[in-house]
């Protein structure tokens, strides 16, 4: 290592101290990149009282994570207590406690498995795979002057081989069937989707900068894939792999690429604060303007609700 590299290695924090005060996590970083104006209303502007409830899936996902955490810690979970805590933590939500408490142990919803069953299967599978958790749902904080970077990885674990895993639980394929609004969606991730996941790289980078820990593997845990197919040639077989993993990003990738991208975003946020201007990007998903469903559309677009009568044969999610 030459003198310039040594100085760079020791002084990598300094440039962060020049930025405005802010607290960033992967979701807010992603939101700024998606639409700076939405980031402004969510994280910078003075909070306003509104009645915008969180979607139901927030409760289901939060509950599943909390239940898995207790099981992995060896506790005897009290389902009602965990769910009540989730409702208290989430605040205003479309979900109704009495409805959800009746669903979490209902084995008919997932063709013989309840949501609670899937949580136990997930934890049993990890144990059988030889994975032992080191850290569970622990919020990590990295501070540079007035800048705070936050991250809460679901599971940091050691495999019997000695390799370290960063694992994230994905419940997105379950919620529509759970609430009776749609069908199950099996999950599949390719190696590159896992290795280059900014969420998993974010956690890996934080652990590396905080403790000098570096993951060997990244992985997604997909409980929906435990549920067997009910029709077709694969009837009775699992819908996919419950655990999909790939090589972690290298040390160079998280330090020289991810870190520089993150700093670039933080610098842009700081510039917007200097100029007191956060531009609106008019983001689209599958050709549809996201602003129409944004909670801030009233102060941003100044438009009223847009209600469209879409024929049943058109799938809004596919565009």
Short mmCIF file of C-alpha atoms in Angstrom, two decimals:
data_model
loop_
_atom_site.label_atom_id
_atom_site.label_comp_id
_atom_site.label_asym_id
_atom_site.label_seq_id
_atom_site.Cartn_x
_atom_site.Cartn_y
_atom_site.Cartn_z
CA UNK A 1 0.00 0.00 0.00
CA UNK A 2 1.49 3.34 -1.07
CA UNK A 3 1.32 6.60 0.91
CA UNK A 4 -1.70 7.99 -1.03
CA UNK A 5 -3.68 4.79 -0.49
CA UNK A 6 -2.83 4.81 3.21
CA UNK A 7 -4.03 8.40 3.65
CA UNK A 8 -7.22 7.58 1.72
CA UNK A 9 -7.86 4.52 3.89
CA UNK A 10 -7.53 6.54 7.09
CA UNK A 11 -9.41 9.66 5.98
CA UNK A 12 -12.39 8.13 4.18
CA UNK A 13 -14.82 9.64 6.75
CA UNK A 14 -13.73 13.25 6.36
CA UNK A 15 -15.78 14.15 3.28
CA UNK A 16 -18.99 13.10 5.04
CA UNK A 17 -18.41 15.74 7.73
CA UNK A 18 -18.92 18.47 5.11
CA UNK A 19 -22.55 17.48 4.50
CA UNK A 20 -25.80 18.71 6.06
CA UNK A 21 -27.30 16.83 8.98
CA UNK A 22 -29.40 13.87 7.83
CA UNK A 23 -30.33 10.35 8.84
CA UNK A 24 -30.40 7.85 6.00
CA UNK A 25 -31.41 4.23 5.69
CA UNK A 26 -31.61 2.08 2.58
CA UNK A 27 -35.31 2.80 2.05
CA UNK A 28 -34.87 6.59 2.26
CA UNK A 29 -31.80 6.48 0.02
CA UNK A 30 -33.79 4.52 -2.53
CA UNK A 31 -36.68 6.96 -2.21
CA UNK A 32 -34.49 9.99 -2.92
CA UNK A 33 -33.15 8.29 -6.04
CA UNK A 34 -36.73 7.50 -7.06
CA UNK A 35 -38.18 10.96 -6.38
CA UNK A 36 -36.37 13.73 -4.44
CA UNK A 37 -39.63 15.59 -3.82
CA UNK A 38 -41.23 12.59 -2.10
CA UNK A 39 -38.07 12.22 -0.01
CA UNK A 40 -38.43 15.87 1.02
CA UNK A 41 -42.03 15.48 2.19
CA UNK A 42 -41.28 12.25 4.07
CA UNK A 43 -37.98 13.11 5.72
CA UNK A 44 -37.21 16.84 5.56
CA UNK A 45 -40.43 18.89 5.63
CA UNK A 46 -42.14 19.52 8.97
CA UNK A 47 -44.46 16.58 9.71
CA UNK A 48 -48.15 17.13 9.05
CA UNK A 49 -51.08 15.31 10.58
CA UNK A 50 -52.72 13.15 7.97
CA UNK A 51 -54.84 10.05 7.96
CA UNK A 52 -52.88 8.12 5.35
CA UNK A 53 -52.91 4.55 6.70
CA UNK A 54 -50.13 2.08 6.00
CA UNK A 55 -51.12 -0.85 3.76
CA UNK A 56 -52.08 -4.14 5.41
CA UNK A 57 -48.91 -5.89 4.31
CA UNK A 58 -46.83 -3.77 6.71
CA UNK A 59 -48.49 -5.52 9.65
CA UNK A 60 -48.16 -9.00 8.16
CA UNK A 61 -44.48 -8.50 7.31
CA UNK A 62 -43.63 -6.91 10.67
CA UNK A 63 -45.40 -9.71 12.53
CA UNK A 64 -43.66 -12.46 10.55
CA UNK A 65 -40.23 -10.93 11.19
CA UNK A 66 -40.94 -10.46 14.92
CA UNK A 67 -42.19 -14.04 15.26
CA UNK A 68 -39.14 -15.48 13.49
CA UNK A 69 -36.89 -13.42 15.76
CA UNK A 70 -38.48 -14.86 18.91
CA UNK A 71 -38.34 -18.42 17.59
CA UNK A 72 -34.67 -18.09 16.60
CA UNK A 73 -33.90 -16.70 20.06
CA UNK A 74 -35.41 -19.83 21.58
CA UNK A 75 -38.39 -18.06 23.13
CA UNK A 76 -41.87 -19.53 23.41
CA UNK A 77 -43.78 -16.99 21.31
CA UNK A 78 -47.07 -15.49 22.41
CA UNK A 79 -48.72 -14.74 19.08
CA UNK A 80 -51.29 -12.25 20.36
CA UNK A 81 -48.68 -10.28 22.31
CA UNK A 82 -46.38 -10.08 19.28
CA UNK A 83 -49.20 -8.95 17.01
CA UNK A 84 -50.41 -6.34 19.49
CA UNK A 85 -46.86 -4.92 19.68
CA UNK A 86 -46.72 -4.77 15.86
CA UNK A 87 -49.96 -2.77 15.71
CA UNK A 88 -48.60 -0.38 18.33
CA UNK A 89 -45.33 0.05 16.42
CA UNK A 90 -46.90 0.54 12.99
CA UNK A 91 -49.51 3.07 14.10
CA UNK A 92 -52.16 3.98 11.55
CA UNK A 93 -52.78 0.99 9.28
CA UNK A 94 -55.53 -0.40 7.09
CA UNK A 95 -55.22 -3.75 8.86
CA UNK A 96 -57.69 -4.57 11.65
CA UNK A 97 -56.36 -6.38 14.73
CA UNK A 98 -59.37 -8.67 15.20
CA UNK A 99 -59.19 -9.72 11.56
CA UNK A 100 -55.44 -10.39 11.57
CA UNK A 101 -55.43 -12.31 14.86
CA UNK A 102 -57.96 -14.70 13.32
CA UNK A 103 -55.83 -15.18 10.22
CA UNK A 104 -52.35 -15.80 11.62
CA UNK A 105 -53.18 -19.33 12.83
CA UNK A 106 -55.65 -20.21 10.07
CA UNK A 107 -54.29 -23.25 8.22
CA UNK A 108 -56.80 -22.96 5.37
CA UNK A 109 -55.24 -19.77 4.02
CA UNK A 110 -52.01 -21.40 2.83
CA UNK A 111 -53.35 -24.85 1.96
CA UNK A 112 -52.57 -26.56 5.25
CA UNK A 113 -50.11 -24.07 6.70
CA UNK A 114 -50.86 -20.98 8.73
CA UNK A 115 -48.67 -17.88 8.80
CA UNK A 116 -47.40 -19.04 12.18
CA UNK A 117 -46.55 -22.45 10.69
CA UNK A 118 -44.53 -20.81 7.92
CA UNK A 119 -42.51 -18.85 10.49
CA UNK A 120 -41.67 -22.06 12.37
CA UNK A 121 -40.79 -23.80 9.09
CA UNK A 122 -38.49 -20.93 8.17
CA UNK A 123 -36.59 -21.16 11.44
CA UNK A 124 -36.42 -24.97 11.34
CA UNK A 125 -35.08 -24.80 7.80
CA UNK A 126 -32.30 -22.38 8.78
CA UNK A 127 -31.32 -24.59 11.69
CA UNK A 128 -31.25 -27.70 9.49
CA UNK A 129 -29.18 -25.82 6.92
CA UNK A 130 -26.52 -25.24 9.58
CA UNK A 131 -27.02 -21.52 10.09
CA UNK A 132 -26.65 -19.98 13.55
CA UNK A 133 -27.78 -16.34 14.01
CA UNK A 134 -25.19 -13.87 15.32
CA UNK A 135 -27.39 -10.78 15.20
CA UNK A 136 -31.18 -10.57 14.79
CA UNK A 137 -33.04 -7.42 13.74
CA UNK A 138 -30.40 -5.23 15.40
CA UNK A 139 -30.42 -1.61 14.33
CA UNK A 140 -26.93 -0.45 13.40
CA UNK A 141 -25.87 3.21 13.35
CA UNK A 142 -22.89 4.75 11.60
CA UNK A 143 -22.19 8.44 12.28
CA UNK A 144 -20.07 10.96 10.37
CA UNK A 145 -20.41 14.38 11.99
CA UNK A 146 -24.06 15.35 11.41
CA UNK A 147 -24.75 12.45 9.04
CA UNK A 148 -26.21 9.23 10.42
CA UNK A 149 -26.51 6.04 8.38
CA UNK A 150 -28.94 3.44 9.76
CA UNK A 151 -29.62 -0.17 8.84
CA UNK A 152 -31.44 -3.12 10.40
CA UNK A 153 -30.44 -6.42 8.78
CA UNK A 154 -32.91 -9.23 9.45
CA UNK A 155 -30.36 -11.94 10.17
CA UNK A 156 -26.56 -12.01 10.37
CA UNK A 157 -25.54 -15.65 10.74
CA UNK A 158 -22.61 -18.02 10.72
CA UNK A 159 -22.78 -21.26 8.74
CA UNK A 160 -21.20 -24.47 10.04
CA UNK A 161 -18.58 -23.97 7.32
CA UNK A 162 -17.49 -20.76 9.07
CA UNK A 163 -18.90 -18.54 6.31
CA UNK A 164 -20.94 -15.48 7.28
CA UNK A 165 -24.39 -14.86 5.76
CA UNK A 166 -26.49 -11.71 5.56
CA UNK A 167 -30.08 -12.89 5.17
CA UNK A 168 -33.27 -10.98 4.43
CA UNK A 169 -36.77 -12.40 4.87
CA UNK A 170 -39.12 -11.69 1.95
CA UNK A 171 -42.85 -12.02 2.71
CA UNK A 172 -44.17 -10.13 -0.32
CA UNK A 173 -45.53 -13.25 -2.04
CA UNK A 174 -47.82 -14.04 0.89
CA UNK A 175 -49.81 -10.95 1.74
CA UNK A 176 -52.50 -10.97 -0.97
CA UNK A 177 -53.53 -14.53 -0.18
CA UNK A 178 -53.27 -13.81 3.54
CA UNK A 179 -55.73 -10.91 3.33
CA UNK A 180 -57.93 -12.59 0.72
CA UNK A 181 -57.27 -10.03 -2.01
CA UNK A 182 -55.32 -12.20 -4.45
CA UNK A 183 -53.23 -15.30 -4.96
CA UNK A 184 -49.78 -16.48 -3.88
CA UNK A 185 -46.72 -15.29 -5.78
CA UNK A 186 -43.74 -17.64 -5.67
CA UNK A 187 -40.34 -15.95 -5.39
CA UNK A 188 -37.22 -16.44 -7.45
CA UNK A 189 -34.02 -14.41 -7.43
CA UNK A 190 -31.05 -14.82 -9.75
CA UNK A 191 -27.50 -14.73 -8.42
CA UNK A 192 -26.81 -11.22 -9.70
CA UNK A 193 -30.03 -9.90 -8.13
CA UNK A 194 -28.74 -11.10 -4.77
CA UNK A 195 -25.05 -10.20 -5.08
CA UNK A 196 -25.84 -6.69 -6.35
CA UNK A 197 -28.79 -6.04 -4.03
CA UNK A 198 -28.22 -2.51 -2.70
CA UNK A 199 -30.12 -3.47 0.46
CA UNK A 200 -27.78 -6.35 1.30
CA UNK A 201 -24.70 -4.40 0.23
CA UNK A 202 -25.85 -1.58 2.51
CA UNK A 203 -25.88 -3.91 5.53
CA UNK A 204 -22.57 -5.49 4.52
CA UNK A 205 -20.93 -2.07 4.13
CA UNK A 206 -22.22 -0.92 7.54
CA UNK A 207 -20.95 -4.04 9.35
CA UNK A 208 -17.61 -3.70 7.59
CA UNK A 209 -17.17 -0.03 8.53
CA UNK A 210 -18.47 -0.53 12.09
CA UNK A 211 -16.85 -3.79 13.13
CA UNK A 212 -14.60 -4.95 10.33
CA UNK A 213 -17.00 -7.84 9.61
CA UNK A 214 -17.46 -8.95 6.01
CA UNK A 215 -20.13 -11.29 4.69
CA UNK A 216 -19.24 -14.22 2.46
CA UNK A 217 -22.78 -14.79 1.22
CA UNK A 218 -26.01 -12.84 0.77
CA UNK A 219 -29.37 -14.58 0.80
CA UNK A 220 -33.13 -14.17 0.60
CA UNK A 221 -35.47 -16.32 2.70
CA UNK A 222 -38.80 -16.76 0.88
CA UNK A 223 -41.41 -18.51 3.09
CA UNK A 224 -43.97 -18.49 0.26
CA UNK A 225 -41.90 -21.16 -1.47
CA UNK A 226 -42.58 -23.64 1.38
CA UNK A 227 -46.23 -23.76 0.29
CA UNK A 228 -46.81 -26.69 -2.09
CA UNK A 229 -48.30 -26.27 -5.54
CA UNK A 230 -51.95 -27.29 -5.66
CA UNK A 231 -52.27 -28.02 -9.38
CA UNK A 232 -50.25 -29.03 -12.42
CA UNK A 233 -47.31 -31.37 -12.85
CA UNK A 234 -45.63 -29.96 -9.73
CA UNK A 235 -48.64 -30.52 -7.49
CA UNK A 236 -47.53 -31.24 -3.94
CA UNK A 237 -44.02 -29.90 -4.52
CA UNK A 238 -42.67 -26.68 -3.04
CA UNK A 239 -43.08 -23.58 -5.20
CA UNK A 240 -39.35 -22.86 -5.17
CA UNK A 241 -36.25 -22.71 -3.02
CA UNK A 242 -36.98 -21.31 0.46
CA UNK A 243 -33.40 -19.98 0.70
CA UNK A 244 -31.69 -18.44 -2.30
CA UNK A 245 -28.15 -17.17 -1.83
CA UNK A 246 -25.19 -15.95 -3.81
CA UNK A 247 -21.66 -14.70 -3.21
CA UNK A 248 -21.48 -11.42 -1.33
CA UNK A 249 -20.07 -8.34 -2.99
CA UNK A 250 -16.32 -8.08 -2.56
CA UNK A 251 -14.63 -5.69 -0.15
CA UNK A 252 -13.60 -3.53 -3.09
CA UNK A 253 -17.17 -3.44 -4.43
CA UNK A 254 -18.70 -2.24 -1.16
CA UNK A 255 -15.93 0.28 -0.39
CA UNK A 256 -15.09 1.68 -3.82
CA UNK A 257 -18.47 1.33 -5.54
CA UNK A 258 -21.33 1.08 -3.05
CA UNK A 259 -19.79 3.59 -0.64
CA UNK A 260 -19.07 6.09 -3.42
CA UNK A 261 -22.63 5.74 -4.76
CA UNK A 262 -24.00 6.26 -1.26
CA UNK A 263 -21.83 9.31 -0.67
CA UNK A 264 -22.89 10.71 -4.04
CA UNK A 265 -26.55 10.40 -3.05
CA UNK A 266 -25.92 11.97 0.36
CA UNK A 267 -24.05 14.82 -1.35
CA UNK A 268 -27.01 15.41 -3.68
CA UNK A 269 -29.39 15.49 -0.70
CA UNK A 270 -27.10 18.01 1.00
CA UNK A 271 -27.06 20.14 -2.17
CA UNK A 272 -30.87 20.09 -2.31
CA UNK A 273 -30.92 21.25 1.31
CA UNK A 274 -28.52 24.09 0.46
CA UNK A 275 -30.71 25.20 -2.42
CA UNK A 276 -33.96 24.48 -0.53
CA UNK A 277 -35.22 22.73 -3.63
CA UNK A 278 -36.03 19.05 -4.11
CA UNK A 279 -37.06 18.38 -7.72
CA UNK A 280 -39.99 16.18 -8.65
CA UNK A 281 -38.94 13.36 -10.95
CA UNK A 282 -42.41 12.12 -12.01
CA UNK A 283 -41.41 8.46 -11.61
CA UNK A 284 -43.34 5.79 -13.48
CA UNK A 285 -43.91 2.08 -12.91
CA UNK A 286 -44.86 0.08 -15.99
CA UNK A 287 -45.76 3.31 -17.77
CA UNK A 288 -48.04 4.61 -14.99
CA UNK A 289 -47.30 7.81 -13.12
CA UNK A 290 -46.50 6.93 -9.50
CA UNK A 291 -47.51 10.43 -8.39
CA UNK A 292 -51.19 9.49 -8.78
CA UNK A 293 -51.00 7.11 -5.80
CA UNK A 294 -48.45 9.10 -3.75
CA UNK A 295 -49.60 10.30 -0.34
CA UNK A 296 -48.13 13.75 -1.08
CA UNK A 297 -49.84 14.29 -4.43
CA UNK A 298 -52.05 17.03 -2.99
CA UNK A 299 -49.15 19.33 -2.04
CA UNK A 300 -46.93 18.24 -4.91
CA UNK A 301 -49.14 17.87 -7.96
CA UNK A 302 -52.13 19.77 -6.63
CA UNK A 303 -54.45 17.32 -8.34
CA UNK A 304 -57.52 15.58 -7.04
CA UNK A 305 -57.96 11.83 -6.80
CA UNK A 306 -57.97 10.16 -10.18
CA UNK A 307 -60.43 7.28 -10.37
CA UNK A 308 -60.29 5.01 -13.37
CA UNK A 309 -62.76 2.30 -14.25
CA UNK A 310 -60.38 -0.36 -15.54
CA UNK A 311 -61.87 -3.51 -17.12
CA UNK A 312 -61.40 -6.69 -15.11
CA UNK A 313 -59.22 -8.28 -17.78
CA UNK A 314 -56.51 -5.61 -17.34
CA UNK A 315 -53.97 -6.42 -14.64
CA UNK A 316 -52.97 -3.11 -13.06
CA UNK A 317 -49.84 -4.59 -11.53
CA UNK A 318 -48.45 -5.66 -14.88
CA UNK A 319 -49.29 -2.36 -16.51
#
